[in-house]
PDB file of C-alpha atoms in Angstrom:
ATOM      1  CA  MET A   1      18.987  -2.749   2.723  1.00 60.00           C
ATOM      2  CA  ASP A   2      16.115  -2.291   0.298  1.00 86.00           C
ATOM      3  CA  LYS A   3      15.785   0.857  -1.920  1.00 89.00           C
ATOM      4  CA  ALA A   4      12.890   2.444   0.162  1.00 89.00           C
ATOM      5  CA  GLN A   5      15.017   2.029   3.318  1.00 91.00           C
ATOM      6  CA  GLU A   6      18.035   3.627   1.654  1.00 93.00           C
ATOM      7  CA  LEU A   7      15.894   6.585   0.442  1.00 94.00           C
ATOM      8  CA  TRP A   8      14.484   6.927   3.981  1.00 95.00           C
ATOM      9  CA  ASP A   9      17.798   7.210   5.411  1.00 94.00           C
ATOM     10  CA  THR A  10      18.926   9.701   2.744  1.00 94.00           C
ATOM     11  CA  LEU A  11      15.896  11.906   2.913  1.00 96.00           C
ATOM     12  CA  ALA A  12      14.683  11.792   6.624  1.00 96.00           C
ATOM     13  CA  PRO A  13      17.263  14.451   7.867  1.00 96.00           C
ATOM     14  CA  SER A  14      16.128  16.949   5.233  1.00 95.00           C
ATOM     15  CA  VAL A  15      12.464  16.368   5.933  1.00 97.00           C
ATOM     16  CA  GLN A  16      13.080  16.630   9.731  1.00 97.00           C
ATOM     17  CA  ALA A  17      15.138  19.812   9.203  1.00 97.00           C
ATOM     18  CA  LEU A  18      11.934  21.410   7.675  1.00 97.00           C
ATOM     19  CA  GLY A  19       9.964  20.554  10.775  1.00 97.00           C
ATOM     20  CA  PHE A  20       8.158  17.447   9.472  1.00 97.00           C
ATOM     21  CA  GLU A  21       8.283  13.812  10.264  1.00 96.00           C
ATOM     22  CA  LEU A  22       9.040  11.423   7.407  1.00 97.00           C
ATOM     23  CA  TRP A  23       6.158   9.014   8.060  1.00 97.00           C
ATOM     24  CA  GLY A  24       6.932   6.602   5.116  1.00 96.00           C
ATOM     25  CA  VAL A  25       8.670   5.992   1.824  1.00 95.00           C
ATOM     26  CA  GLU A  26       7.248   3.943  -1.154  1.00 93.00           C
ATOM     27  CA  TYR A  27       9.509   3.057  -3.965  1.00 92.00           C
ATOM     28  CA  GLN A  28       7.994   1.512  -7.053  1.00 90.00           C
ATOM     29  CA  SER A  29      10.627   0.650  -9.567  1.00 87.00           C
ATOM     30  CA  GLY A  30       8.236  -1.394 -11.785  1.00 82.00           C
ATOM     31  CA  SER A  31       6.601   1.805 -13.116  1.00 75.00           C
ATOM     32  CA  THR A  32       7.948   3.972 -15.741  1.00 84.00           C
ATOM     33  CA  PRO A  33       9.319   6.398 -14.751  1.00 91.00           C
ATOM     34  CA  VAL A  34      10.142   5.082 -11.210  1.00 91.00           C
ATOM     35  CA  LEU A  35       7.662   6.385  -8.516  1.00 94.00           C
ATOM     36  CA  LEU A  36       8.968   7.674  -5.296  1.00 95.00           C
ATOM     37  CA  ARG A  37       6.130   8.559  -2.822  1.00 95.00           C
ATOM     38  CA  LEU A  38       6.918  10.222   0.531  1.00 97.00           C
ATOM     39  CA  TYR A  39       4.404  10.619   3.330  1.00 97.00           C
ATOM     40  CA  ILE A  40       5.044  13.495   5.730  1.00 97.00           C
ATOM     41  CA  ASP A  41       3.383  14.204   9.057  1.00 96.00           C
ATOM     42  CA  HIS A  42       3.110  17.082  11.587  1.00 96.00           C
ATOM     43  CA  PRO A  43       1.068  17.437  14.744  1.00 94.00           C
ATOM     44  CA  ASP A  44      -0.752  20.373  13.260  1.00 94.00           C
ATOM     45  CA  GLY A  45      -1.522  18.481   9.951  1.00 94.00           C
ATOM     46  CA  ILE A  46      -0.166  18.822   6.511  1.00 96.00           C
ATOM     47  CA  THR A  47      -1.067  21.405   3.922  1.00 96.00           C
ATOM     48  CA  VAL A  48      -0.515  21.470   0.210  1.00 96.00           C
ATOM     49  CA  ASP A  49       2.224  24.182   0.709  1.00 96.00           C
ATOM     50  CA  ASP A  50       3.936  21.808   3.121  1.00 97.00           C
ATOM     51  CA  CYS A  51       4.087  19.136   0.531  1.00 97.00           C
ATOM     52  CA  GLY A  52       5.421  21.574  -1.987  1.00 96.00           C
ATOM     53  CA  THR A  53       8.176  22.785   0.417  1.00 97.00           C
ATOM     54  CA  VAL A  54       9.184  19.195   1.202  1.00 97.00           C
ATOM     55  CA  SER A  55       9.048  18.291  -2.489  1.00 97.00           C
ATOM     56  CA  GLU A  56      11.415  21.110  -3.496  1.00 96.00           C
ATOM     57  CA  GLN A  57      13.887  20.202  -0.743  1.00 96.00           C
ATOM     58  CA  VAL A  58      13.770  16.527  -1.365  1.00 96.00           C
ATOM     59  CA  ALA A  59      14.174  17.016  -5.167  1.00 94.00           C
ATOM     60  CA  ALA A  60      17.270  19.080  -4.430  1.00 94.00           C
ATOM     61  CA  VAL A  61      18.754  16.389  -2.233  1.00 94.00           C
ATOM     62  CA  LEU A  62      17.907  13.667  -4.848  1.00 93.00           C
ATOM     63  CA  ASP A  63      19.651  15.745  -7.570  1.00 92.00           C
ATOM     64  CA  VAL A  64      22.906  16.004  -5.500  1.00 91.00           C
ATOM     65  CA  GLU A  65      22.876  12.403  -3.977  1.00 89.00           C
ATOM     66  CA  GLU A  66      21.446  10.641  -7.048  1.00 89.00           C
ATOM     67  CA  PRO A  67      20.141   7.592  -5.335  1.00 90.00           C
ATOM     68  CA  ILE A  68      17.734   6.977  -8.198  1.00 90.00           C
ATOM     69  CA  ARG A  69      19.129   6.423 -11.678  1.00 85.00           C
ATOM     70  CA  GLY A  70      17.189   7.843 -14.443  1.00 85.00           C
ATOM     71  CA  ASP A  71      13.794   9.516 -14.469  1.00 89.00           C
ATOM     72  CA  TYR A  72      11.467   9.342 -11.537  1.00 92.00           C
ATOM     73  CA  THR A  73       8.223  10.841 -10.296  1.00 94.00           C
ATOM     74  CA  LEU A  74       8.122  12.341  -6.832  1.00 95.00           C
ATOM     75  CA  GLU A  75       5.031  12.535  -4.893  1.00 96.00           C
ATOM     76  CA  VAL A  76       4.784  14.056  -1.361  1.00 97.00           C
ATOM     77  CA  SER A  77       1.497  13.772   0.696  1.00 96.00           C
ATOM     78  CA  SER A  78       0.165  13.383   4.114  1.00 96.00           C
ATOM     79  CA  PRO A  79      -0.648   9.866   5.436  1.00 95.00           C
ATOM     80  CA  GLY A  80      -4.377  10.665   5.446  1.00 92.00           C
ATOM     81  CA  ILE A  81      -7.046   8.857   7.281  1.00 90.00           C
ATOM     82  CA  GLU A  82      -6.185   5.455   5.824  1.00 93.00           C
ATOM     83  CA  ARG A  83      -2.620   5.976   7.178  1.00 95.00           C
ATOM     84  CA  PRO A  84      -0.039   3.522   5.783  1.00 97.00           C
ATOM     85  CA  LEU A  85       2.070   1.787   8.442  1.00 97.00           C
ATOM     86  CA  PHE A  86       5.790   1.189   7.838  1.00 95.00           C
ATOM     87  CA  THR A  87       7.624   0.626  11.110  1.00 94.00           C
ATOM     88  CA  PRO A  88       7.237  -1.412  14.269  1.00 95.00           C
ATOM     89  CA  GLY A  89       6.718   1.943  16.357  1.00 95.00           C
ATOM     90  CA  GLN A  90       3.903   3.022  13.987  1.00 96.00           C
ATOM     91  CA  TYR A  91       2.204  -0.311  14.475  1.00 97.00           C
ATOM     92  CA  ARG A  92       2.466   0.023  18.139  1.00 97.00           C
ATOM     93  CA  GLN A  93       0.886   3.491  17.976  1.00 95.00           C
ATOM     94  CA  TYR A  94      -2.275   1.921  16.561  1.00 96.00           C
ATOM     95  CA  LEU A  95      -2.686  -1.189  18.633  1.00 97.00           C
ATOM     96  CA  GLY A  96      -6.442  -1.893  18.881  1.00 96.00           C
ATOM     97  CA  SER A  97      -7.148  -0.187  15.522  1.00 96.00           C
ATOM     98  CA  ASP A  98      -8.595  -1.813  12.545  1.00 97.00           C
ATOM     99  CA  VAL A  99      -6.041  -2.478   9.807  1.00 98.00           C
ATOM    100  CA  LYS A 100      -5.812  -3.884   6.244  1.00 98.00           C
ATOM    101  CA  VAL A 101      -2.697  -5.862   5.473  1.00 98.00           C
ATOM    102  CA  ARG A 102      -1.444  -7.231   2.116  1.00 97.00           C
ATOM    103  CA  LEU A 103       1.427  -9.675   2.249  1.00 97.00           C
ATOM    104  CA  ALA A 104       4.121 -10.189  -0.451  1.00 95.00           C
ATOM    105  CA  TRP A 105       3.589 -13.946  -0.003  1.00 96.00           C
ATOM    106  CA  PRO A 106       0.920 -16.095   1.679  1.00 95.00           C
ATOM    107  CA  GLU A 107       1.111 -16.682   5.365  1.00 95.00           C
ATOM    108  CA  HIS A 108      -1.506 -19.021   6.958  1.00 94.00           C
ATOM    109  CA  GLY A 109      -2.799 -19.797   3.378  1.00 95.00           C
ATOM    110  CA  ARG A 110      -3.771 -16.203   2.588  1.00 96.00           C
ATOM    111  CA  ARG A 111      -2.191 -12.787   1.519  1.00 97.00           C
ATOM    112  CA  ASN A 112      -4.952 -10.335   2.600  1.00 98.00           C
ATOM    113  CA  TYR A 113      -5.929  -9.606   6.249  1.00 98.00           C
ATOM    114  CA  ARG A 114      -8.471  -7.162   7.461  1.00 97.00           C
ATOM    115  CA  GLY A 115      -8.999  -7.023  11.277  1.00 97.00           C
ATOM    116  CA  ARG A 116      -7.986  -5.578  14.623  1.00 97.00           C
ATOM    117  CA  LEU A 117      -4.194  -4.942  15.322  1.00 98.00           C
ATOM    118  CA  LEU A 118      -3.502  -6.953  18.518  1.00 98.00           C
ATOM    119  CA  SER A 119       0.272  -6.557  18.917  1.00 97.00           C
ATOM    120  CA  ALA A 120       3.392  -5.368  17.283  1.00 97.00           C
ATOM    121  CA  SER A 121       7.034  -6.265  17.785  1.00 97.00           C
ATOM    122  CA  ASP A 122      10.318  -5.590  15.876  1.00 95.00           C
ATOM    123  CA  SER A 123       9.787  -8.770  13.977  1.00 95.00           C
ATOM    124  CA  GLY A 124       6.029  -8.934  13.328  1.00 97.00           C
ATOM    125  CA  ILE A 125       2.361  -7.998  14.072  1.00 98.00           C
ATOM    126  CA  GLU A 126      -0.612  -9.983  15.276  1.00 98.00           C
ATOM    127  CA  VAL A 127      -4.033  -9.296  13.605  1.00 98.00           C
ATOM    128  CA  GLU A 128      -7.357 -10.699  14.677  1.00 97.00           C
ATOM    129  CA  VAL A 129      -9.725 -11.559  11.877  1.00 97.00           C
ATOM    130  CA  ASP A 130     -13.075 -13.059  12.645  1.00 95.00           C
ATOM    131  CA  GLY A 131     -11.969 -14.036  16.140  1.00 96.00           C
ATOM    132  CA  VAL A 132      -8.687 -15.830  15.022  1.00 97.00           C
ATOM    133  CA  ALA A 133      -5.323 -14.168  15.774  1.00 97.00           C
ATOM    134  CA  TYR A 134      -2.750 -14.353  12.989  1.00 97.00           C
ATOM    135  CA  ALA A 135       0.953 -13.700  13.567  1.00 97.00           C
ATOM    136  CA  LEU A 136       2.450 -11.957  10.459  1.00 98.00           C
ATOM    137  CA  PRO A 137       6.165 -11.233   9.913  1.00 97.00           C
ATOM    138  CA  LEU A 138       7.065  -7.650   9.200  1.00 95.00           C
ATOM    139  CA  GLY A 139       9.267  -8.888   6.290  1.00 93.00           C
ATOM    140  CA  ALA A 140       6.282 -10.448   4.578  1.00 95.00           C
ATOM    141  CA  ILE A 141       3.991  -7.180   4.761  1.00 96.00           C
ATOM    142  CA  ALA A 142       3.888  -5.581   1.253  1.00 94.00           C
ATOM    143  CA  ARG A 143       1.358  -2.856   2.408  1.00 95.00           C
ATOM    144  CA  ALA A 144      -0.454  -2.085   5.609  1.00 97.00           C
ATOM    145  CA  ARG A 145      -3.069   0.687   6.181  1.00 97.00           C
ATOM    146  CA  LEU A 146      -5.332   1.798   9.038  1.00 97.00           C
ATOM    147  CA  LEU A 147      -8.936   1.539   8.371  1.00 95.00           C
ATOM    148  CA  PRO A 148     -11.066   4.531   9.341  1.00 88.00           C
ATOM    149  CA  PRO A 149     -13.351   4.012  12.252  1.00 81.00           C
ATOM    150  CA  ILE A 150     -16.962   3.326  11.219  1.00 74.00           C
ATOM    151  CA  GLU A 151     -19.290   6.087  12.420  1.00 69.00           C
ATOM    152  CA  PRO A 152     -22.539   4.844  13.800  1.00 67.00           C
ATOM    153  CA  SER A 153     -25.642   5.591  11.675  1.00 65.00           C
ATOM    154  CA  ARG A 154     -27.919   8.254  13.027  1.00 66.00           C
TER     155      ARG A 154
END
């Protein structure tokens, strides 16, 4: 299990107890101090106060459980319009949407994909780029985000 998944499992119950959904966890150990970024969501949206409330609760859990050794920076925010995607269920929610995907290693000779999300399973996604469908394994995805819809010019 990777560190982000371990932290998700540790922190999700506390976030849910506050009435929010833990949308995603990013753990960046290469920075000093370590960066832990949580994305929270709610049907009514997320306010700065919501982020503060979750941050206080999560910091308390982290102090007790100590899943991160040493110093760390905790950030809590909403997923925003360019919503990051983490789970197969999240990908399925946005089938037909435009996405930007960065892979940890090349697949089909490239690491970056920008196109329409065609399908999602528990093992991978399919993205159409310039009329060509590419199957991408979930394990290869370093980062994936929704692209905001382009508004027609008036």
